[in-house]
Coordinates of C-alpha atoms (C1' of nucleotides) in Angstrom, one line a residue:
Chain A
X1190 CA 11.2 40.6 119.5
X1191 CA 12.4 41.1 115.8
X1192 CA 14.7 38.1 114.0
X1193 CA 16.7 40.9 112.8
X1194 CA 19.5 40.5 115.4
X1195 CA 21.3 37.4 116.1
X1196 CA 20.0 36.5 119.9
X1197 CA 23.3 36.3 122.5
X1198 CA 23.7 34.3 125.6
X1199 CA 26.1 35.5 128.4
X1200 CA 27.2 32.6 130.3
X1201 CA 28.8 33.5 133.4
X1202 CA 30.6 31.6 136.1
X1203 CA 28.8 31.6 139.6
X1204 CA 31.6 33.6 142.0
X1205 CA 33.9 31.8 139.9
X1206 CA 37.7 31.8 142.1
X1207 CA 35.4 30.5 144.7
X1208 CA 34.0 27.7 142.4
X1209 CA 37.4 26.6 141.2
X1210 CA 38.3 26.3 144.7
X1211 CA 35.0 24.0 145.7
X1212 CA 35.8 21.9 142.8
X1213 CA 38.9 20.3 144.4
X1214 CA 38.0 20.7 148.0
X1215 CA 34.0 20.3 148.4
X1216 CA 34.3 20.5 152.1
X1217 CA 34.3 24.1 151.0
X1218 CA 30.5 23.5 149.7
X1219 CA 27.6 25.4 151.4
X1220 CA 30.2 27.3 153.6
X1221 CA 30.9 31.1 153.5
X1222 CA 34.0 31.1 151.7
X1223 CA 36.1 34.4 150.5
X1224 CA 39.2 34.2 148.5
X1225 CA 41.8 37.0 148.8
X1226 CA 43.6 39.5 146.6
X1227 CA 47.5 39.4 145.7
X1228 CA 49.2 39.7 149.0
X1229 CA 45.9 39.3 151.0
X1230 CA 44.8 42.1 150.7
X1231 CA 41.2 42.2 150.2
X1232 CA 37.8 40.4 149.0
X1233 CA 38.1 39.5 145.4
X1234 CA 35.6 36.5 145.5
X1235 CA 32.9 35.6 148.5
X1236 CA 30.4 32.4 148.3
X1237 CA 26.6 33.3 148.5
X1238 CA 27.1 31.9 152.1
X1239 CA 29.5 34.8 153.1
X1240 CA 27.8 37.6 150.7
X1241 CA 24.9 36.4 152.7
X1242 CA 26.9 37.5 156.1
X1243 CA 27.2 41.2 154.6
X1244 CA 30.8 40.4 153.2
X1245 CA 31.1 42.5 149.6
X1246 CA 33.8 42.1 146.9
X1247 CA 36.6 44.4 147.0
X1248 CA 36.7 45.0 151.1
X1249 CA 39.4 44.8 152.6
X1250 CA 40.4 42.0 155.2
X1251 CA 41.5 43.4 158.4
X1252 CA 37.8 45.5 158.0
X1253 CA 35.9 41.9 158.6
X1254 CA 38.4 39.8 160.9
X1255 CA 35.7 40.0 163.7
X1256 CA 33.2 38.4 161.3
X1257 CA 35.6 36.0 159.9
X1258 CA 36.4 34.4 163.4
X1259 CA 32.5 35.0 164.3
X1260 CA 31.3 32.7 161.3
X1261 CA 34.1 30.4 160.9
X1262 CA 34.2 32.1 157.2
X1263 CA 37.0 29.8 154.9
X1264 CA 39.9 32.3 153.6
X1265 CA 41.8 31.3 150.3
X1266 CA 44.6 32.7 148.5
X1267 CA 43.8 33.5 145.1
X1268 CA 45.3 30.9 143.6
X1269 CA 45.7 32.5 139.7
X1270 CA 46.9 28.8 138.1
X1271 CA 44.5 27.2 139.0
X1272 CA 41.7 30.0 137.8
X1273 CA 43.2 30.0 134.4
X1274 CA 43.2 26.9 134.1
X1275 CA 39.7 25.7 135.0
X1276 CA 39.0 29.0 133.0
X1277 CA 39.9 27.3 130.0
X1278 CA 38.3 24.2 130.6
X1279 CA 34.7 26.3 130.7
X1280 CA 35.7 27.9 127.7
X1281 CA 36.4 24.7 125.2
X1282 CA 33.6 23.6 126.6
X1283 CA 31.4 26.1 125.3
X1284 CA 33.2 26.3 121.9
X1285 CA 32.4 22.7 121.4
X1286 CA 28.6 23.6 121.8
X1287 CA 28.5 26.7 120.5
X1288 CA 29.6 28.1 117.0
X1289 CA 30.6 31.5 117.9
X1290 CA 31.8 32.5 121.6
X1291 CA 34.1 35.6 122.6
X1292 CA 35.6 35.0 125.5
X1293 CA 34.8 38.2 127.6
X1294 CA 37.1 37.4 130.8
X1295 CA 38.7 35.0 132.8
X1296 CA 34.8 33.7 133.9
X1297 CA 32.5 35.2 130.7
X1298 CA 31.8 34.7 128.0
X1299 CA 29.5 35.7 124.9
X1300 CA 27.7 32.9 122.7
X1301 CA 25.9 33.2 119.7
X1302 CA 23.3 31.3 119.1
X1303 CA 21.9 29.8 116.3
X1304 CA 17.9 30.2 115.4
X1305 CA 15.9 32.4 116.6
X1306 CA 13.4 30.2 118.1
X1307 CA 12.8 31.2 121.7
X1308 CA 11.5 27.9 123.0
X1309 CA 14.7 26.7 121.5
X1310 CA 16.7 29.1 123.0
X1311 CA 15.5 28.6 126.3
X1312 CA 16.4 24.4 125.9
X1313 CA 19.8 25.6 124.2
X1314 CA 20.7 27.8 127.2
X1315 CA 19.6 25.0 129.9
X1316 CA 22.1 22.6 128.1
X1317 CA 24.8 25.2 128.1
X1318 CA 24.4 25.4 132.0
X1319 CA 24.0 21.7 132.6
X1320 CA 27.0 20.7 130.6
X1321 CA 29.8 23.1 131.5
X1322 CA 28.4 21.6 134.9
X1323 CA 28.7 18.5 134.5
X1324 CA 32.5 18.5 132.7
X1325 CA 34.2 21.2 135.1
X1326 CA 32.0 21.2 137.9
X1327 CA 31.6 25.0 138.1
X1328 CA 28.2 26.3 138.0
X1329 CA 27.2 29.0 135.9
X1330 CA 24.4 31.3 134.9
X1331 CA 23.1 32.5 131.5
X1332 CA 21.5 35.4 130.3
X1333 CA 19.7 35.2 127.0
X1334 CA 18.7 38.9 125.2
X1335 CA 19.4 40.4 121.4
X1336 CA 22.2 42.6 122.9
X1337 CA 25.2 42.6 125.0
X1338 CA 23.7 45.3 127.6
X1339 CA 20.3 42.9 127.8
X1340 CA 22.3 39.5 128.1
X1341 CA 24.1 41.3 131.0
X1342 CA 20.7 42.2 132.5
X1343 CA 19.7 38.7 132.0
X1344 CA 22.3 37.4 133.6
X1345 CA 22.0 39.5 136.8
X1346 CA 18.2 38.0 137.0
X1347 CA 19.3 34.4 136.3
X1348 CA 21.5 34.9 139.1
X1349 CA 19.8 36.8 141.7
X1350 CA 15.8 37.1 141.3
X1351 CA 14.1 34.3 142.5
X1352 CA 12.0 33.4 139.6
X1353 CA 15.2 32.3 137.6
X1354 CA 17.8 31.7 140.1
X1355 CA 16.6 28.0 140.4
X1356 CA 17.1 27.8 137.1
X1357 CA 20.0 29.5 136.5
X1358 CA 18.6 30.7 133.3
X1359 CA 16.8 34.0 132.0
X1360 CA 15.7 34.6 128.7
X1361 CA 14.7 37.9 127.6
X1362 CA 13.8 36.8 123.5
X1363 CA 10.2 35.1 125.4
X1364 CA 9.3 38.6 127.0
X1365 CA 7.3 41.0 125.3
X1366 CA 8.6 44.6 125.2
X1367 CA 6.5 45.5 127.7
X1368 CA 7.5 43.1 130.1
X1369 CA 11.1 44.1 129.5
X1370 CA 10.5 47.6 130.5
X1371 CA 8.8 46.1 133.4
X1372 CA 11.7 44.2 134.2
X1373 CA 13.8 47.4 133.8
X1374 CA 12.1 49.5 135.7
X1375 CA 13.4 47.3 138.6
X1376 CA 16.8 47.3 137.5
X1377 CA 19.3 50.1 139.8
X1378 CA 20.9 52.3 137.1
X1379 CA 24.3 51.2 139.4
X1380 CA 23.3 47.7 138.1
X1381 CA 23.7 48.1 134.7
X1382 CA 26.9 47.0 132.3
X1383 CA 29.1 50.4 131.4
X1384 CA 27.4 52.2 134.6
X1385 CA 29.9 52.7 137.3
X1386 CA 30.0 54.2 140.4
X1387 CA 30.4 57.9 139.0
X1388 CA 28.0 57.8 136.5
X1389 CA 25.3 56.3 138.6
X1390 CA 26.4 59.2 140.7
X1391 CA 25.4 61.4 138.0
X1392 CA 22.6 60.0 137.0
X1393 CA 20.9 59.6 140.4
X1394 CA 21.5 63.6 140.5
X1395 CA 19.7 64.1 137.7
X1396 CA 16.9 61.9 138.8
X1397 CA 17.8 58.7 137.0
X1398 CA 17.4 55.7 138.8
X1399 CA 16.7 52.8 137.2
X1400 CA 17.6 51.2 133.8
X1401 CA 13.9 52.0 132.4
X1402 CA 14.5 55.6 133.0
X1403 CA 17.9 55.7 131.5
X1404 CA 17.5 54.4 128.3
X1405 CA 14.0 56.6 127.9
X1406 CA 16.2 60.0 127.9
X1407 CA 17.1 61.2 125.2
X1408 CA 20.2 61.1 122.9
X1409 CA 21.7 64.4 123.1
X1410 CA 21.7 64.5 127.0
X1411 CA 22.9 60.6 127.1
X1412 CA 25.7 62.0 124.7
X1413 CA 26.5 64.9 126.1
X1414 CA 26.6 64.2 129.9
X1415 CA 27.9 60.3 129.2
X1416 CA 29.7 60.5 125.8
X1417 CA 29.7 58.2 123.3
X1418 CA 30.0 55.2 125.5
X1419 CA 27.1 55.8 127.3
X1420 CA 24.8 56.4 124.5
X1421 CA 25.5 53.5 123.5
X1422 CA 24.7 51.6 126.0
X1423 CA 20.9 52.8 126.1
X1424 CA 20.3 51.6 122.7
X1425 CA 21.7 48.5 124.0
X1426 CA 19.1 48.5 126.3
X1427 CA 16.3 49.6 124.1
X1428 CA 17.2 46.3 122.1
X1429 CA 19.4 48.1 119.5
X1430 CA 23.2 46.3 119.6
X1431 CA 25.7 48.9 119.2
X1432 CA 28.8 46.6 120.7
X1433 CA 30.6 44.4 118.0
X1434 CA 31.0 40.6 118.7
X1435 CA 34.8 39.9 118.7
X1436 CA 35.3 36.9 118.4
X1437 CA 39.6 36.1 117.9
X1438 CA 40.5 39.1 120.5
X1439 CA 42.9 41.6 118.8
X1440 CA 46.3 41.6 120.1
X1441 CA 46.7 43.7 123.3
X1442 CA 47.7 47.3 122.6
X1443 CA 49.4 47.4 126.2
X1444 CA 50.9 45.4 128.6
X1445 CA 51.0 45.5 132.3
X1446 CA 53.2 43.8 134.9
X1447 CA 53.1 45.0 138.7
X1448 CA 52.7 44.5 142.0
X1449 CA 52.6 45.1 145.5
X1450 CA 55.0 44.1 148.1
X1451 CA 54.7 41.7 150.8
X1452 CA 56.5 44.2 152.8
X1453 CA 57.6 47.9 152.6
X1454 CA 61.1 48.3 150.6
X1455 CA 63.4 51.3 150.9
X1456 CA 66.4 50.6 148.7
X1457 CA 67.1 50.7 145.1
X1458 CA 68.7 47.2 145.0
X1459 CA 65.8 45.8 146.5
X1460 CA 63.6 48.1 143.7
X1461 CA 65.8 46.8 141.0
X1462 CA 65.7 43.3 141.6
X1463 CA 61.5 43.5 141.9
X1464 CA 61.6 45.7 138.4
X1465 CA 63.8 43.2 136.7
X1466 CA 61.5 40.3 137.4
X1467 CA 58.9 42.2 136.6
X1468 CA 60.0 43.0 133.4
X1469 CA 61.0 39.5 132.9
X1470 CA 57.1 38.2 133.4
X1471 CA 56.3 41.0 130.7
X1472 CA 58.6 40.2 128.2
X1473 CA 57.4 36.5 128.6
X1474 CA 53.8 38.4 127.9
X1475 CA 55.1 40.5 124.9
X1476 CA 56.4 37.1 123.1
X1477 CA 53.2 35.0 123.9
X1478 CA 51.3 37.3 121.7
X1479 CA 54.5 38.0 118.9
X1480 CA 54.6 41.7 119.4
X1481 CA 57.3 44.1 120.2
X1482 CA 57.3 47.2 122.4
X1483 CA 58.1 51.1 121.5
X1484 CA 57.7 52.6 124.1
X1485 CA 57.9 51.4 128.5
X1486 CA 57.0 53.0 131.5
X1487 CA 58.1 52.2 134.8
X1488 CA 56.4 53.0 137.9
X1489 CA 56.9 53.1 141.7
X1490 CA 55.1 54.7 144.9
X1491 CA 55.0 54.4 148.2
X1492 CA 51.6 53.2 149.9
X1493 CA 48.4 55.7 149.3
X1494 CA 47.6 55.4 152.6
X1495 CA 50.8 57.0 153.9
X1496 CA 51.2 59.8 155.4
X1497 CA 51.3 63.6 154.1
X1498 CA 55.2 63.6 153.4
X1499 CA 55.7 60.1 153.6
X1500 CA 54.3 59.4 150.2
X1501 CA 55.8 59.5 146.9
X1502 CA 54.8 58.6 143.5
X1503 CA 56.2 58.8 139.9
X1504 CA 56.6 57.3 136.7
X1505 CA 59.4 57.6 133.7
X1506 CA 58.6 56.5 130.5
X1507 CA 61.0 56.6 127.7
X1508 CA 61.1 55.2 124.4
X1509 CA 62.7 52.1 123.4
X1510 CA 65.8 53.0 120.5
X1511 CA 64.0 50.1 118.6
X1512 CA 60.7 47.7 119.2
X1513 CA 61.7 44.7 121.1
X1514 CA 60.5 41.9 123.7
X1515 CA 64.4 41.1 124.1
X1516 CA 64.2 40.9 128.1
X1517 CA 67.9 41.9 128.6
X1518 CA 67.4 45.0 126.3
X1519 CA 64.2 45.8 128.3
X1520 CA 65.7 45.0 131.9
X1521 CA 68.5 47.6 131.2
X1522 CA 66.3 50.7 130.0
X1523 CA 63.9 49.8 133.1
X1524 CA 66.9 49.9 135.5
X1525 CA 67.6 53.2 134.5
X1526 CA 64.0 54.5 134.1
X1527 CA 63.9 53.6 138.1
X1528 CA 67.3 55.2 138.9
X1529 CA 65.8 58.3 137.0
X1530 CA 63.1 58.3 139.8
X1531 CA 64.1 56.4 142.8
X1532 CA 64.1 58.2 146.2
X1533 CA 65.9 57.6 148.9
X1534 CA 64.1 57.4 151.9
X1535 CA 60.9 55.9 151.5
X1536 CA 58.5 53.1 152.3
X1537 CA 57.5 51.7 148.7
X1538 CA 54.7 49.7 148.5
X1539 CA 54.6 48.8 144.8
X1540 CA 56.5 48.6 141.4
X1541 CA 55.1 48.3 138.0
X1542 CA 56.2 48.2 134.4
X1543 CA 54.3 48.9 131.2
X1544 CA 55.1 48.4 127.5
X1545 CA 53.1 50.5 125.2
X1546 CA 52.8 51.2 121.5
X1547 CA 53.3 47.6 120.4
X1548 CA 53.9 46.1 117.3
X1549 CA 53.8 42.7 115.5
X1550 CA 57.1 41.1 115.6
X1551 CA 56.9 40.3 111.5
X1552 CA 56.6 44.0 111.2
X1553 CA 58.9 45.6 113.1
X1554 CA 61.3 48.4 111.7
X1555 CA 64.6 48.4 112.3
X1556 CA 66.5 51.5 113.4
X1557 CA 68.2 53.6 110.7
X1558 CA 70.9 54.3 113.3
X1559 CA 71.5 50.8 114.5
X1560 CA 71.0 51.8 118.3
X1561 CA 70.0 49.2 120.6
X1562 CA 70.0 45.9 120.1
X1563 CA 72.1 45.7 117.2
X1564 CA 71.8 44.2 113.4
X1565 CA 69.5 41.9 112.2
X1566 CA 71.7 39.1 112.9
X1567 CA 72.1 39.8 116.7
X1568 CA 68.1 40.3 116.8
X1569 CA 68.0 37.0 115.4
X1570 CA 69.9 35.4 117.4
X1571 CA 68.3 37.1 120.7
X1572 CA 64.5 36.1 119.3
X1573 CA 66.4 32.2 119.4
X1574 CA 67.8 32.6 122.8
X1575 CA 64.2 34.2 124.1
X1576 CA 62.3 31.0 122.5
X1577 CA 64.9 28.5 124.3
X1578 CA 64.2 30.6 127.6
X1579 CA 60.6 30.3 127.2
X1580 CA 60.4 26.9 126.4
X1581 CA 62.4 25.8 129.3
X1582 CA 60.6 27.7 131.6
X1583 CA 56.9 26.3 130.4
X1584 CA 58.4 23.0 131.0
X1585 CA 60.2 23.2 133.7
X1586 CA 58.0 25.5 136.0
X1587 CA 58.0 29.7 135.7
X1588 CA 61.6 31.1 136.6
X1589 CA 63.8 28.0 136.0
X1590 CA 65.9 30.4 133.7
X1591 CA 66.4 34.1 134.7
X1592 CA 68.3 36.9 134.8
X1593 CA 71.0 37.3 137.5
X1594 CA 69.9 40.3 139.3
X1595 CA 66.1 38.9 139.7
X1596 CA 67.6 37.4 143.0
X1597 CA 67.1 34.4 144.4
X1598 CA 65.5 35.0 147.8
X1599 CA 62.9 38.1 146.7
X1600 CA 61.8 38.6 150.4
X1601 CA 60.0 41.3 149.3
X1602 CA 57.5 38.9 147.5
X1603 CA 53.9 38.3 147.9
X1604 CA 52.6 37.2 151.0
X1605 CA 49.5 34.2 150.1
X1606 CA 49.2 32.4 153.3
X1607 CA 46.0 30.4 152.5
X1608 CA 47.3 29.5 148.7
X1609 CA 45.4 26.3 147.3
X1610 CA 47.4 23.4 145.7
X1611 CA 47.5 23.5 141.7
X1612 CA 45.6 20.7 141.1
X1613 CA 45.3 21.1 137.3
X1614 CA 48.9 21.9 136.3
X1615 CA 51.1 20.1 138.9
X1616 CA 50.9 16.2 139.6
X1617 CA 52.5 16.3 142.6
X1618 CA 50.5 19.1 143.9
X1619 CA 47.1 17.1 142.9
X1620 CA 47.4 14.1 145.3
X1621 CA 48.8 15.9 147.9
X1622 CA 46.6 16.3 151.3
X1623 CA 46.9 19.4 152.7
Chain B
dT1323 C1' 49.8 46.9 161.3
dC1324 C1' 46.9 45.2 157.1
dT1325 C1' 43.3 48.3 151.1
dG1326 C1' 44.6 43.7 143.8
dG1327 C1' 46.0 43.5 139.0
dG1328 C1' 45.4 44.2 134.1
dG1329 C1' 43.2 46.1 130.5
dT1330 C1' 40.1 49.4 127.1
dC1331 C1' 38.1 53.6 125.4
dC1332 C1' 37.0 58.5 125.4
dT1333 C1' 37.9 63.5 125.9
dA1334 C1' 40.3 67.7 126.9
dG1335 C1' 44.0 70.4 126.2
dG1336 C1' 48.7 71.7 124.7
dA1337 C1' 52.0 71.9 120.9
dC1338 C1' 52.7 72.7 116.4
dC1339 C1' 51.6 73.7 111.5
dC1340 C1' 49.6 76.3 107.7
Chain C
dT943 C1' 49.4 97.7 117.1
dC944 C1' 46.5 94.3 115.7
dT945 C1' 46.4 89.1 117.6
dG946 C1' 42.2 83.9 113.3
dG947 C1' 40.8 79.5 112.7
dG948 C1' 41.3 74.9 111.7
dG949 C1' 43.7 70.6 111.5
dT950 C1' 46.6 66.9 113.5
dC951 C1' 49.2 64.6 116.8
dC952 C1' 50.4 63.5 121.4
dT953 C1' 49.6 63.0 126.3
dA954 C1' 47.3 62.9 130.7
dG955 C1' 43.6 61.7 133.1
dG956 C1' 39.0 59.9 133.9
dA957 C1' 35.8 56.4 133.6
dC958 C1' 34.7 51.8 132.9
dC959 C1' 35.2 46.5 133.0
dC960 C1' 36.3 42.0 135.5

DNA sequence: TCTGGGGTCCTAGGACCC
DNA sequence: TCTGGGGTCCTAGGACCC
């Protein structure tokens, strides 16, 4: 392969929420083990053990009781402290090894490597594994390739074909081209990074089935059929990179808050006091990263699975009278965005609230008109009160300080019957036997 | 009975302007 | 009575990711 492009490791976390949990309770080791979504829903992580038994990501629950029982499978809460937590432990440890990373998600990340020496590489990406190992305890794989698309591929084969899985390591820089295609040619086109279920659809349609043939058609088609994106993509995998590094992630363009219920709600109060926490946990969001929101959008609907008539769905959005991430000012346009589109009369089954069009707090404009929050001295003194709030509430434990109508009791919150202690962030929850 | 949450990017199509 | 063409901005929706 040609020095002309740095070479890129993808170092990924084995079935990481299961990992995390393994850490802290290893008689969860070499068991089938599946933790849950919000509220139980479905599969968001399963062991090898349990994938082993048939069980996929994503199922959902009351589909695999039977084989729950059957196997004496182990059922976990996701437990989203704790992730984020161990998360960032795997993370500093690879920035202390490597120069350049970009964290990817909550379980990836991208490292540049230095040299282009692939002996090297191989040692460099056997010490990456070994050490995040041996300081968090969470096992990971690593993909080695001159691309993004190729270190994902890597990846896959340091984690699932046999000749690298003892390992835990696959680097494309030692293969020849050749030997890539080879390798390619027994790749599913479902299998590769950008390809989801509809456009493997497509593709298989049209004849295209594995990554080999995708990245041999041509340009126009890929664009055409796939746009951009998926061009893209195929020069990834004909060892051209076409996806930037970025390595301090750009402040979020949009923010999301929602979630289901633990239980069908009918009435506005109940609605409202769901929104207004909501919005709370946002605003928190909004300040972490120093931005301010134009623009919201509040959402509710009933379950999708409900019948013909008993469903209902909408959205309001509305534009704020000036940018802010003051959570009072926010909590009272969201309370009348739901009034705007509350129902009486039905089962909902989930709220949400989004903040769009954001903009750095240094720069935000103040309205001509002085609607909303009020002069520069009142925004002021809001941004103080908001810094107290948060700071209080990062000591103290989330919610010490809210708003009066969040409500106290919030029966209509998630149900997590199988939720794991937070070992890393709570003392008393560390020692505690459960 | 029970089906997650939080993001990004791209395109098509409508409104509006000249 | 005839009824263009191109640009921009905005929004909705689709597709993807983990």
């Amino acid at each position: 392969m040609s020095p002309k492009y740095k070479p890129v490791a993808l170092v990924d976390c084995n079935n990481f929420y299961v990992s995390c949990e393994r850490v802290f309770n290893p008689a969860l080791l070499n068991r089938p083990v599946l933790v849950l979504s919000n509220n139980d829903g479905c599969v968001v992580a399963a062991s090898d053990e349990a994938k082993q038994l048939g069980i996929e990501r994503g199922v959902p629950v009351f589909e695999i009781r039977d084989l729950i029982k059957k196997h004496g499978v182990e059922v976990w809460s996701s437990n989203y402290t704790l992730y984020g937590s161990m998360s960032h432990r795997v993370m500093s440890t690879l920035e202390e090894m490597v120069p350049e990373i970009e964290r990817y998600s909550i379980d990836e990340a991208f490292c540049w490597l230095p040299g282009f020496d692939p002996a090297k590489l191989d040692k460099q990406a056997v010490k990456i594994r070994k050490t995040v190992g041996q300081y968090t305890g969470i096992p990971v794989s690593v993909g080695v390739s001159l691309t993004k698309t190729l270190a994902k591929v890597a990846n896959r084969q340091a984690k699932k074909n046999p000749e690298f899985k003892d390992a835990g390591v696959c680097n494309l820089t030692t293969f020849s081209q050749p030997e890539i295609d080879q390798l390619l040619s027994e790749v599913k086109v479902s299998d590769i990074w950008g390809i989801g279920r509809r456009r493997a659809e497509f593709l298989q349609q049209h004849g295209v089935f594995t990554a080999y043939e995708f990245k041999e058609m041509p340009d126009r088609w890929l664009q055409k059929n796939l746009t951009i994106t998926g061009l893209r993509t195929a020069w990834e995998l004909r060892g051209i990179p076409c996806i930037k590094p970025e390595f301090s992630p750009p402040a979020k363009k949009s923010i999301i808050t929602s979630r289901g219920f633990g239980r069908p709600i009918e009435s506005l109060e109940e609605l409202t006091e769901a929104v207004t926490a909501y919005v709370s946990r946002l605003a928190e969001k909004l300040r972490r990263q120093h931005s301010v929101a134009s623009r919201m959008e509040i959402f509710i609907h009933t379950s999708h699975f409900a019948r013909q008539g008993e469903r209902y769905a909408n959205a309001a959005r509305l534009r704020l009278p000036q940018p802010t991430s003051y959570t009072p000012e926010l909590v009272k346009h969201a309370r009348r965005a739901l009034e705007l589109i509350y129902r009486p009369g039905f089962q909902y089954q989930k709220a949400g609230v989004m903040v769009m069009d954001l903009v750095p707090e240094s720069a935000r404009q103040l309205n001509l008109w002085g609607e909303g929050e009020g002069g520069p001295e009142t925004i002021e003194r809001n941004r103080q009160l908001m810094v107290a709030v948060d700071g209080l509430n990062m000591q103290m434990g989330q919610s010490t300080v809210r708003l009066g109508p969040v409500g106290t009791k919030q029966t209509w919150g998630m149900r997590r019957e199988k939720l794991s202690n937070r070992y890393t962030t709570r003392w008393d929850e560390l020692l505690e036997v459960s």
